[in-house]
mmCIF file of N, CA and C in Angstrom:
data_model
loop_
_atom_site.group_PDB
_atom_site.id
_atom_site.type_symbol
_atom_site.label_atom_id
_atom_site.label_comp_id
_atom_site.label_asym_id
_atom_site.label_seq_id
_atom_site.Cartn_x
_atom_site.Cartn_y
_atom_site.Cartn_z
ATOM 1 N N UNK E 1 0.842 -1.173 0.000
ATOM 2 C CA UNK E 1 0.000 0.000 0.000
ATOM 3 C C UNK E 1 0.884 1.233 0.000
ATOM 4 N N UNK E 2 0.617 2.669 -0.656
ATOM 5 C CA UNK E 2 1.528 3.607 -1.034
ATOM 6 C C UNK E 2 1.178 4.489 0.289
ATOM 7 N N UNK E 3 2.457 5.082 0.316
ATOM 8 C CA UNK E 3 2.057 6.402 1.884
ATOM 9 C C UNK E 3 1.373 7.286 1.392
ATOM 10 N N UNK E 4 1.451 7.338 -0.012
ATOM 11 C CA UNK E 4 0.765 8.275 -0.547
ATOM 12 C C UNK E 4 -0.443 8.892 0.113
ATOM 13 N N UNK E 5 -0.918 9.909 0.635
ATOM 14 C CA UNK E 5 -2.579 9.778 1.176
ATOM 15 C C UNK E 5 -3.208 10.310 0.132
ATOM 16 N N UNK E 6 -3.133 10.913 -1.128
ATOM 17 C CA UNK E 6 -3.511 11.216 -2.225
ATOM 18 C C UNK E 6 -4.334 9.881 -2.546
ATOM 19 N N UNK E 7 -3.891 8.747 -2.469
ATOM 20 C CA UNK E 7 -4.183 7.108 -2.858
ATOM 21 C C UNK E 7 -5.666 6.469 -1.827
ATOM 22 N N UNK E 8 -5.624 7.497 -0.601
ATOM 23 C CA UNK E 8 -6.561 6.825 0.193
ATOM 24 C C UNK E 8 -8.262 7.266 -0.215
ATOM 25 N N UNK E 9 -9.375 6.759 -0.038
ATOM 26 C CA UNK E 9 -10.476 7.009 -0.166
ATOM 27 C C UNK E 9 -10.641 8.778 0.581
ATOM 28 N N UNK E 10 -11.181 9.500 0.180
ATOM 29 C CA UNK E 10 -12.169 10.495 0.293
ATOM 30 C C UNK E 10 -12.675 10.111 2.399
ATOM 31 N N UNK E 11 -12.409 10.712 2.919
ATOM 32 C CA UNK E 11 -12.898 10.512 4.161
ATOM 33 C C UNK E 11 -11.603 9.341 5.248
ATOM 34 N N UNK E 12 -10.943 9.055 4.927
ATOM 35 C CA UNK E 12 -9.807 7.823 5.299
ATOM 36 C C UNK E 12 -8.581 8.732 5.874
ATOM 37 N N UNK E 13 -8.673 8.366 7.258
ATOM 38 C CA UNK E 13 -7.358 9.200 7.877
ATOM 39 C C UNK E 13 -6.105 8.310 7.726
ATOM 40 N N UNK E 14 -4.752 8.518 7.929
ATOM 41 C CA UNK E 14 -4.109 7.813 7.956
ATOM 42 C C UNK E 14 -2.968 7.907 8.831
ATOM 43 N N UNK E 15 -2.437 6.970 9.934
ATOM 44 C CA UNK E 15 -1.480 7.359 10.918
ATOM 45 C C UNK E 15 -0.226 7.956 10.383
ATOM 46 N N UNK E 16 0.551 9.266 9.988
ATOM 47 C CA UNK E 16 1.322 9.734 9.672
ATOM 48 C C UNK E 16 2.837 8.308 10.264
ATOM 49 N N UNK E 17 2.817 8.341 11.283
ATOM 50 C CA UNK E 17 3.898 6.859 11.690
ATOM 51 C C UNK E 17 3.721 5.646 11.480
ATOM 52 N N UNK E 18 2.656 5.399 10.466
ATOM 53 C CA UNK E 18 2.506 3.705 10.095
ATOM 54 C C UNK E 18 1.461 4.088 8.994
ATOM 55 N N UNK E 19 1.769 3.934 7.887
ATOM 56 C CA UNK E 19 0.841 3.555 6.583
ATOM 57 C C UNK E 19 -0.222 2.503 6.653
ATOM 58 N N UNK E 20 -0.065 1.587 7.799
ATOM 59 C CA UNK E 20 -0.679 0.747 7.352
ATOM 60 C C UNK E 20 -1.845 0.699 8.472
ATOM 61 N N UNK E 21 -1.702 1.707 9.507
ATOM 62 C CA UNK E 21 -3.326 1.884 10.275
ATOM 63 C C UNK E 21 -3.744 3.041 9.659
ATOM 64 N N UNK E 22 -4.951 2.863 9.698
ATOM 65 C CA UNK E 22 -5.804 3.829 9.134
ATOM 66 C C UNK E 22 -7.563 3.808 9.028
ATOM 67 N N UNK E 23 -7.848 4.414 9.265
ATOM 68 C CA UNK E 23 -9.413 4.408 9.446
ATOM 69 C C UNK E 23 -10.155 5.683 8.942
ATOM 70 N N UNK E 24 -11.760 5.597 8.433
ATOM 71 C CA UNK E 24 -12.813 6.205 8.293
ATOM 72 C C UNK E 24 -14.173 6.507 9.024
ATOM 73 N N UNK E 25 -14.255 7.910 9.146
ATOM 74 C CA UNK E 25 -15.138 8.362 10.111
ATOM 75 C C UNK E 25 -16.631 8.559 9.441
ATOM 76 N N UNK E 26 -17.764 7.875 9.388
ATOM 77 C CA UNK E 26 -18.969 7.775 8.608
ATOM 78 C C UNK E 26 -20.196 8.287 9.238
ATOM 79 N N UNK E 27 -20.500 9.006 8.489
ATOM 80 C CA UNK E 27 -22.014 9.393 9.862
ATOM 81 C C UNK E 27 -22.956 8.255 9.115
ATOM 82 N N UNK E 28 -23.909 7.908 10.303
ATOM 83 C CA UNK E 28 -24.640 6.771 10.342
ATOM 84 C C UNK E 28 -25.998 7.752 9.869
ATOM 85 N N UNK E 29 -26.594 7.028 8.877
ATOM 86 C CA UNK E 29 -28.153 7.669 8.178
ATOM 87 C C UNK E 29 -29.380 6.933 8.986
ATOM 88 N N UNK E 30 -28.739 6.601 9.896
ATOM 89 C CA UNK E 30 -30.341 5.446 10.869
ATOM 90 C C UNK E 30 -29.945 6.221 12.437
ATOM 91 N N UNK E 31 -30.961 6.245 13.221
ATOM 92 C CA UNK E 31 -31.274 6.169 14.675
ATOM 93 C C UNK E 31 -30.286 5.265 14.645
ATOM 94 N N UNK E 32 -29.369 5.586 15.929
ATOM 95 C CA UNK E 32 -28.820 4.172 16.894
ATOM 96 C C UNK E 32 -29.247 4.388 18.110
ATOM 97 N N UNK E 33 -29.728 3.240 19.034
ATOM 98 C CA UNK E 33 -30.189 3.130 20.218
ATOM 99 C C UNK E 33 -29.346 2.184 20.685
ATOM 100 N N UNK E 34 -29.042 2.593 22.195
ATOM 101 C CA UNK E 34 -28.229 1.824 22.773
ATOM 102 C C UNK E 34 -28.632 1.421 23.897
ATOM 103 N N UNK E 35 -28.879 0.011 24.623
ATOM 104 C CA UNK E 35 -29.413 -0.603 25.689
ATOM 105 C C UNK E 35 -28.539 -1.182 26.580
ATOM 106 N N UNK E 36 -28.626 -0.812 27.766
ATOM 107 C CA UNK E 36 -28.199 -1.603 28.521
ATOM 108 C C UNK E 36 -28.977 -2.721 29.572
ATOM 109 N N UNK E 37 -29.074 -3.970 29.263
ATOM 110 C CA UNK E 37 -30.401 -4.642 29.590
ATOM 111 C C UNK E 37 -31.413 -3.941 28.616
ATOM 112 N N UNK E 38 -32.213 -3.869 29.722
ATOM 113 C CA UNK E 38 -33.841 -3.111 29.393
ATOM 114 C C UNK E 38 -33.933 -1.611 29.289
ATOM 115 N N UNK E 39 -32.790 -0.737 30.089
ATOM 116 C CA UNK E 39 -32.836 0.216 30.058
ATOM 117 C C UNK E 39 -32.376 0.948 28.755
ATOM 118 N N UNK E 40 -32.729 1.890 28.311
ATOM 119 C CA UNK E 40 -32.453 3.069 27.251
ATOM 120 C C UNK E 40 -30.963 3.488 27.526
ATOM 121 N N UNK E 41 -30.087 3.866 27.132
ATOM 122 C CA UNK E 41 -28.765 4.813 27.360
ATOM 123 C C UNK E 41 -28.639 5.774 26.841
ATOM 124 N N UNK E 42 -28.909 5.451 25.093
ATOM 125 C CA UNK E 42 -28.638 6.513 24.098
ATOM 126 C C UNK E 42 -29.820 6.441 23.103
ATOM 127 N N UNK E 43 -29.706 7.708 22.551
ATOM 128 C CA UNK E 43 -30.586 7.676 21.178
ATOM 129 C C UNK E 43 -29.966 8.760 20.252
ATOM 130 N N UNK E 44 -29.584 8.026 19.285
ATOM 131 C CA UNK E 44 -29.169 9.239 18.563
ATOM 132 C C UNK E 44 -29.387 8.887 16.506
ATOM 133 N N UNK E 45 -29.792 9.956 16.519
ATOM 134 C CA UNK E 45 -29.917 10.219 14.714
ATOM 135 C C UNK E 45 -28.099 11.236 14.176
ATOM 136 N N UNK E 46 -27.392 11.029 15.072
ATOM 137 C CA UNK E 46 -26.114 12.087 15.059
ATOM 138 C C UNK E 46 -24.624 10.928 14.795
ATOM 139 N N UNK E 47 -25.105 9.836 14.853
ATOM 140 C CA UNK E 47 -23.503 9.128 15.438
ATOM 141 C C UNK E 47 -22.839 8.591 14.662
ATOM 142 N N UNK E 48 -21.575 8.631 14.938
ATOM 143 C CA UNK E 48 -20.953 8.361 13.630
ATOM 144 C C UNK E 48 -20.342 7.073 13.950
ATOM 145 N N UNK E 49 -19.697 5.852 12.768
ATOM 146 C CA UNK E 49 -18.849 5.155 12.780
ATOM 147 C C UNK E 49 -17.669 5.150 12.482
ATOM 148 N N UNK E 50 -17.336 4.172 12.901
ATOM 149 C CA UNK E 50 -15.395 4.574 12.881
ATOM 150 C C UNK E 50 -15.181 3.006 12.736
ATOM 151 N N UNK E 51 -14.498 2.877 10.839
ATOM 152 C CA UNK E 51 -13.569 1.750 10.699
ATOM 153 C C UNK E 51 -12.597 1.549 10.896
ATOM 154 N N UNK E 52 -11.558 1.256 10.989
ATOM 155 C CA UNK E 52 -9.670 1.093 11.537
ATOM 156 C C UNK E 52 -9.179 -0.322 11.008
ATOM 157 N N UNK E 53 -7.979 -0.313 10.643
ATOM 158 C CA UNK E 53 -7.191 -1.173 10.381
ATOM 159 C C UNK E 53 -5.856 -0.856 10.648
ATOM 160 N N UNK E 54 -5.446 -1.431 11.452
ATOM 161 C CA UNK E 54 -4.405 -1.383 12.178
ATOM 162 C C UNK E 54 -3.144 -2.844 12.258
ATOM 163 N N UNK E 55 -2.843 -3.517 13.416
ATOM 164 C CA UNK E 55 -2.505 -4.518 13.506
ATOM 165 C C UNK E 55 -3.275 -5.850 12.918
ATOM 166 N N UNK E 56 -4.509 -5.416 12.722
ATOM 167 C CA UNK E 56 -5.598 -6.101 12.210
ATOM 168 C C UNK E 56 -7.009 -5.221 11.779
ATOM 169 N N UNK E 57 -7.914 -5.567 11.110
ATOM 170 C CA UNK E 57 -9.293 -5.399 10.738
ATOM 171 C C UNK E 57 -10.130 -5.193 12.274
ATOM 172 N N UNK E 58 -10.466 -3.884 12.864
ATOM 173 C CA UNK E 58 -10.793 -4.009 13.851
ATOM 174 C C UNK E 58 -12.640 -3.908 13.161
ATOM 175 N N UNK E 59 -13.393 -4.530 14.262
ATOM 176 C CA UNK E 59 -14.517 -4.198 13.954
ATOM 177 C C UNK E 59 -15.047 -3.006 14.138
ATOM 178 N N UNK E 60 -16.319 -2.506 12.998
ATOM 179 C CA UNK E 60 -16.525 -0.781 13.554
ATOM 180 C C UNK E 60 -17.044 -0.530 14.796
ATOM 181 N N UNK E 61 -16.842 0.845 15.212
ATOM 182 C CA UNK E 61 -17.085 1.636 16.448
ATOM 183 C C UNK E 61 -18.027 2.334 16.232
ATOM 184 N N UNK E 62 -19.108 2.699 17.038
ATOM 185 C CA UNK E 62 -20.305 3.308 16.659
ATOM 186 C C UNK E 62 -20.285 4.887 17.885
ATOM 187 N N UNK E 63 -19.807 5.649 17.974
ATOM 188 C CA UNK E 63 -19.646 6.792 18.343
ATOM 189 C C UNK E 63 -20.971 7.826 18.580
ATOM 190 N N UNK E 64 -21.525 7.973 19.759
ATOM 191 C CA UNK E 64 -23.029 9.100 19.803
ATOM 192 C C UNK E 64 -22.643 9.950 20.767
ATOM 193 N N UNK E 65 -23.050 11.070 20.187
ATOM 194 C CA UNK E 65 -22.898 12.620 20.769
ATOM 195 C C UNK E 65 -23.095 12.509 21.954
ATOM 196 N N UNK E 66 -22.896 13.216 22.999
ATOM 197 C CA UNK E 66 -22.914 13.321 24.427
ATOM 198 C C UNK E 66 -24.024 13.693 24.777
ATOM 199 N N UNK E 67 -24.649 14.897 23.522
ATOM 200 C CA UNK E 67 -26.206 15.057 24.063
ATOM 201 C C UNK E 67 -27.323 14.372 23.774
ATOM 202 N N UNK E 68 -26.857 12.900 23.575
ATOM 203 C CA UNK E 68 -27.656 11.769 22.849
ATOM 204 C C UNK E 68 -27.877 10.970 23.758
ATOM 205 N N UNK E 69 -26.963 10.989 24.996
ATOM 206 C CA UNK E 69 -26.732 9.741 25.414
ATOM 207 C C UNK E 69 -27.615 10.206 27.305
ATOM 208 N N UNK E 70 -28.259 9.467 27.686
ATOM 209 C CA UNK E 70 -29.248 10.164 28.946
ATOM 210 C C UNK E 70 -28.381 9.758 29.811
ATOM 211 N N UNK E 71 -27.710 8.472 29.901
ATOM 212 C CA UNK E 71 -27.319 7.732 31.132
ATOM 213 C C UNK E 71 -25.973 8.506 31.597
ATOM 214 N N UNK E 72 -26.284 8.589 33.385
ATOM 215 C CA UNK E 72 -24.941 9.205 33.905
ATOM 216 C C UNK E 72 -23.940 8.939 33.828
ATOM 217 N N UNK E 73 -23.092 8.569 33.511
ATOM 218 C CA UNK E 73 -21.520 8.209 33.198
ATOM 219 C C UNK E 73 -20.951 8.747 33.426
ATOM 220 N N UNK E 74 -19.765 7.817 34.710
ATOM 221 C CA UNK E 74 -18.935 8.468 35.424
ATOM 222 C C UNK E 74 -17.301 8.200 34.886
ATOM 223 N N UNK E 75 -16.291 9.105 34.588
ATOM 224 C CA UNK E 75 -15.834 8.827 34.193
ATOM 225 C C UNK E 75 -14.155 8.565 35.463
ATOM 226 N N UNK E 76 -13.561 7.348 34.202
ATOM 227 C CA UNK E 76 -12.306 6.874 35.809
ATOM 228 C C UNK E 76 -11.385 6.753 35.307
ATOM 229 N N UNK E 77 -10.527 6.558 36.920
ATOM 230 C CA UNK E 77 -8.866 6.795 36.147
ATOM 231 C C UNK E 77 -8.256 6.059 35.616
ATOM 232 N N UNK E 78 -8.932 6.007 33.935
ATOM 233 C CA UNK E 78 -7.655 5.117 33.246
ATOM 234 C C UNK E 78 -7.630 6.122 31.460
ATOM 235 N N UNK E 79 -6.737 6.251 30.934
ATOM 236 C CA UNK E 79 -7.040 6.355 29.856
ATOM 237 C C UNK E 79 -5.714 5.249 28.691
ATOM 238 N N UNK E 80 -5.690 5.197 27.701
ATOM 239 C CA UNK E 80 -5.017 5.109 26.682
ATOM 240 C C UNK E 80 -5.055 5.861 26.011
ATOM 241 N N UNK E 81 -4.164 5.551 24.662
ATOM 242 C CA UNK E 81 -3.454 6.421 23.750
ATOM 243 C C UNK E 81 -3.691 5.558 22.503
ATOM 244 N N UNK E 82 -4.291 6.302 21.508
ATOM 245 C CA UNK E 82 -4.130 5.916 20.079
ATOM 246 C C UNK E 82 -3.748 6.530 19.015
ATOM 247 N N UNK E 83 -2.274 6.317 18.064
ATOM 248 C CA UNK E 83 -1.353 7.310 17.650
ATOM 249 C C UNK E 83 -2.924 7.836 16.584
ATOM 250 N N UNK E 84 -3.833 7.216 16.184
ATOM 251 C CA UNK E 84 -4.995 7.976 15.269
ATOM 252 C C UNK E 84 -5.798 8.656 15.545
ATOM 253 N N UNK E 85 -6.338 7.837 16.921
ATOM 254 C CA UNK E 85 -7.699 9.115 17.653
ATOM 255 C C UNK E 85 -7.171 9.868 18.543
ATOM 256 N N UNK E 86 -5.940 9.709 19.297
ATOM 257 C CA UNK E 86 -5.408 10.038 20.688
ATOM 258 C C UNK E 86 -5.962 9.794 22.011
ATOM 259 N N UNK E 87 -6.173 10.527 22.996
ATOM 260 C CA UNK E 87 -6.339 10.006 24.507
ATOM 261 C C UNK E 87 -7.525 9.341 24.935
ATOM 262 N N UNK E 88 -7.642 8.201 24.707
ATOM 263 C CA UNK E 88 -9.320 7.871 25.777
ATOM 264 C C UNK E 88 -9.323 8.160 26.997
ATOM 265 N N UNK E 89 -10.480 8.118 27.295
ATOM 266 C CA UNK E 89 -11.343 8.030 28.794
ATOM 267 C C UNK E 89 -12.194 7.074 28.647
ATOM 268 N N UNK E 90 -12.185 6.775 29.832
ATOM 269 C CA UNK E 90 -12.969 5.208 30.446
ATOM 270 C C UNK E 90 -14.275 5.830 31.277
ATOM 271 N N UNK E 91 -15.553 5.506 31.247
ATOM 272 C CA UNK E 91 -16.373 5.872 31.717
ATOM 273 C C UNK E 91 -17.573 4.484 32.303
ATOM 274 N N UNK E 92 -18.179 4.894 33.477
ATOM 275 C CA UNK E 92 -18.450 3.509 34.115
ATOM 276 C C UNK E 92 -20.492 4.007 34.125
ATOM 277 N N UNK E 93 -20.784 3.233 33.868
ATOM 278 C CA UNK E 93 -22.259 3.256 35.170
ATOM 279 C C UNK E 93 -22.391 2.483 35.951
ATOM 280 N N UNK E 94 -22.561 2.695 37.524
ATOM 281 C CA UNK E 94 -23.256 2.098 38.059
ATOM 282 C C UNK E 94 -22.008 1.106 38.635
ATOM 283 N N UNK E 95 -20.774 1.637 38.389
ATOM 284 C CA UNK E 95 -19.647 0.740 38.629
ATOM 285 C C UNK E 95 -19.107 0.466 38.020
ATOM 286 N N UNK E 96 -19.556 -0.004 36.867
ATOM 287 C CA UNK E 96 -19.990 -1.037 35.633
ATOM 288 C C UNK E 96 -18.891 -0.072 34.163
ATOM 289 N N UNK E 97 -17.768 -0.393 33.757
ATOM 290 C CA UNK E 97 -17.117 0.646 33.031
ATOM 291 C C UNK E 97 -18.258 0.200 31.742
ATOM 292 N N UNK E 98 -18.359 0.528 31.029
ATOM 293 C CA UNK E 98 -19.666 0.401 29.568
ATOM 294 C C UNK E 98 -19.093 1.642 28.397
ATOM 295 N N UNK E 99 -18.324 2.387 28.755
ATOM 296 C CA UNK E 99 -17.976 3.891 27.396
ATOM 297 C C UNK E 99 -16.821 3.691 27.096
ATOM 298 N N UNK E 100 -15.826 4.688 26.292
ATOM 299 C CA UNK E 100 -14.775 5.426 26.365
ATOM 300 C C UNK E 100 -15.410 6.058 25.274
ATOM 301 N N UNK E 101 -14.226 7.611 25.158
ATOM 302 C CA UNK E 101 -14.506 8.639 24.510
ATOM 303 C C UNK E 101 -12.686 8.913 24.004
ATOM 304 N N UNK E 102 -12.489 10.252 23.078
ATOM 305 C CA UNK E 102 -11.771 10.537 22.631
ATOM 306 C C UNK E 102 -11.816 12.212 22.628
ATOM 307 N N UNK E 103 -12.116 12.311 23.927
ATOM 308 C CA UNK E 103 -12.055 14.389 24.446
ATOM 309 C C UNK E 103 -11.352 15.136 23.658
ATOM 310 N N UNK E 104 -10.053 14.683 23.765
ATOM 311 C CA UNK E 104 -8.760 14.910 24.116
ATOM 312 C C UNK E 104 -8.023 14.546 22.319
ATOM 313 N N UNK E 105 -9.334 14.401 21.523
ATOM 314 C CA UNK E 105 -8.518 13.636 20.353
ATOM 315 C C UNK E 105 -7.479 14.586 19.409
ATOM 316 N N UNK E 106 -6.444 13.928 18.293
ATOM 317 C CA UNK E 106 -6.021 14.452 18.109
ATOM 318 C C UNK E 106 -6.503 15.302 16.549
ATOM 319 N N UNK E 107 -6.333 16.441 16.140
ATOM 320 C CA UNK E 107 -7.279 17.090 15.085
ATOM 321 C C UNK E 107 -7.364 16.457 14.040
ATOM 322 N N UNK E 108 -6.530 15.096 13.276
ATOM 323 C CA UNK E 108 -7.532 14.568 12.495
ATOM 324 C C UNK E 108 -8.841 13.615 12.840
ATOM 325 N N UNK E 109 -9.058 13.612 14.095
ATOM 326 C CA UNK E 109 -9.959 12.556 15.068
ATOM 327 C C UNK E 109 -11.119 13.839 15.752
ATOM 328 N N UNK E 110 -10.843 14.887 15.481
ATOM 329 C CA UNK E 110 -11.673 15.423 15.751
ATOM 330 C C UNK E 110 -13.230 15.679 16.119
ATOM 331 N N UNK E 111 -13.993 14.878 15.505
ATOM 332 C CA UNK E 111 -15.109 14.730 15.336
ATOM 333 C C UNK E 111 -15.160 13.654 16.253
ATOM 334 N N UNK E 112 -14.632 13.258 16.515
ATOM 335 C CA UNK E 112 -14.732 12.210 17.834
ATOM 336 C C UNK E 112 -14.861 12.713 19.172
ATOM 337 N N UNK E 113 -14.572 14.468 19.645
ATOM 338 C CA UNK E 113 -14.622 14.990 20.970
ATOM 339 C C UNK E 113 -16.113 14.647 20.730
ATOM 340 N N UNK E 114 -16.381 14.455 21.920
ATOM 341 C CA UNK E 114 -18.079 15.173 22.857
ATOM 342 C C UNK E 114 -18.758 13.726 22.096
ATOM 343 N N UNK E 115 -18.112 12.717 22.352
ATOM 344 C CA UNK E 115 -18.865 11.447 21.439
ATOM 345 C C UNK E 115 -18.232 10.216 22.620
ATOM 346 N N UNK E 116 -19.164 9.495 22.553
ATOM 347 C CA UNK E 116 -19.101 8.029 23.273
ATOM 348 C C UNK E 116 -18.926 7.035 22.674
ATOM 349 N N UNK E 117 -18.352 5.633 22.651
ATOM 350 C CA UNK E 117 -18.206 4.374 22.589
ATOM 351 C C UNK E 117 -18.698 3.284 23.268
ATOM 352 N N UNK E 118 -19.529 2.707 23.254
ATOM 353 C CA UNK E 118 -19.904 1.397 24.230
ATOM 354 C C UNK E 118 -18.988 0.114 23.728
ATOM 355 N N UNK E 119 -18.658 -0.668 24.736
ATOM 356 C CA UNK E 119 -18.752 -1.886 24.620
ATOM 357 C C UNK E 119 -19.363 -2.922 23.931
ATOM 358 N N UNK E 120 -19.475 -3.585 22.940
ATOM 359 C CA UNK E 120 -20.223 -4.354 22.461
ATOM 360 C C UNK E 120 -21.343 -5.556 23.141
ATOM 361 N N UNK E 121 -20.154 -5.405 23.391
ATOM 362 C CA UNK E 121 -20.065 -7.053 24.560
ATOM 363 C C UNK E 121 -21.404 -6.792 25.738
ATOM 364 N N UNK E 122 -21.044 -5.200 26.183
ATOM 365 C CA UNK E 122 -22.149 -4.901 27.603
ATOM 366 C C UNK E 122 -23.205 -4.066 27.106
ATOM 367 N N UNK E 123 -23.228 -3.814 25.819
ATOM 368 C CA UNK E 123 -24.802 -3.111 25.740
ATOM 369 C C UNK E 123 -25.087 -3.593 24.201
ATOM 370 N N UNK E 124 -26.750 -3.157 24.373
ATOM 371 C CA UNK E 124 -27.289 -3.735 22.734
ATOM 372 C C UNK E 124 -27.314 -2.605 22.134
ATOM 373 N N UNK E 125 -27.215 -2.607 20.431
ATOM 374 C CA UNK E 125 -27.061 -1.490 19.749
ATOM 375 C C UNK E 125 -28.102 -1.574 18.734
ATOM 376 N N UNK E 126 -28.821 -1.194 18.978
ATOM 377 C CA UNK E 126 -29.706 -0.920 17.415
ATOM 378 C C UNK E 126 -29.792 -0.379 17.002
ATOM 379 N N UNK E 127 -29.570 -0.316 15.173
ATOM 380 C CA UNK E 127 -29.760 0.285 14.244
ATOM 381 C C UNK E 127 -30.824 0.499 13.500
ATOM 382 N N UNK E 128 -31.414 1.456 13.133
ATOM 383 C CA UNK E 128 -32.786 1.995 12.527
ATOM 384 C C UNK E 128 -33.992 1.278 13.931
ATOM 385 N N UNK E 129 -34.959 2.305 13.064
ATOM 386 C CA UNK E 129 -36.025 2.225 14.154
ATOM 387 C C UNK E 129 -37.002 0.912 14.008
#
């Protein structure tokens, strides 16, 4: 694959220190709702996805605005570092960690401040209504 970023798709960031991670930021054209159990968390017609390929084909990330999302989320002390989005935060309910975010991201990740991440694994996600 060329470093070229001239070569990459229209919308496709690319890690300036590795050609070969790289990802696309997509706004989603459906409602996503996000459940935890039975309860509601999020609702949003705003959220975007995020593909990546990195060390591997990661699966996409589904990202909703902060003013989408009802549930309190507390956020704790851990973050990481990703040389594409930059700093996460870890955010819990109820104890229970369920988010991270990208506040702190770096300006080609931009569109990622004031946006959430769930877990797959701990909440349900539905798409369209």
């Amino acid at each position: 694959m060329s470093t070229d970023t001239a070569t990459l798709p229209e919308g496709v960031i690319r890690n300036p220190g590795n050609a070969n991670h790289f990802m696309a930021l997509n706004p989603i054209p459906r409602t996503i709702k996000v459940f935890h159990g039975e309860p509601l968390l999020a609702r949003s017609a705003r959220a975007i996805r995020v593909m990546e390929t990195g060390k591997s084909v990661y699966d996409p990330v589904i990202y909703i605005p902060l003013a989408d999302i009802w549930a309190p989320l507390e956020e704790v002390e851990r973050t990481t570092h990703c040389p594409l989005k930059g700093d996460a935060s870890y955010f819990t309910l109820d104890g229970e960690e369920l988010a991270w975010g990208y506040d702190k991201a770096l300006e080609f990740a931009a569109a990622l401040k004031g946006h959430r991440a769930f877990w797959p694994d701990k909440v349900r996600v539905v798409e369209g209504d």
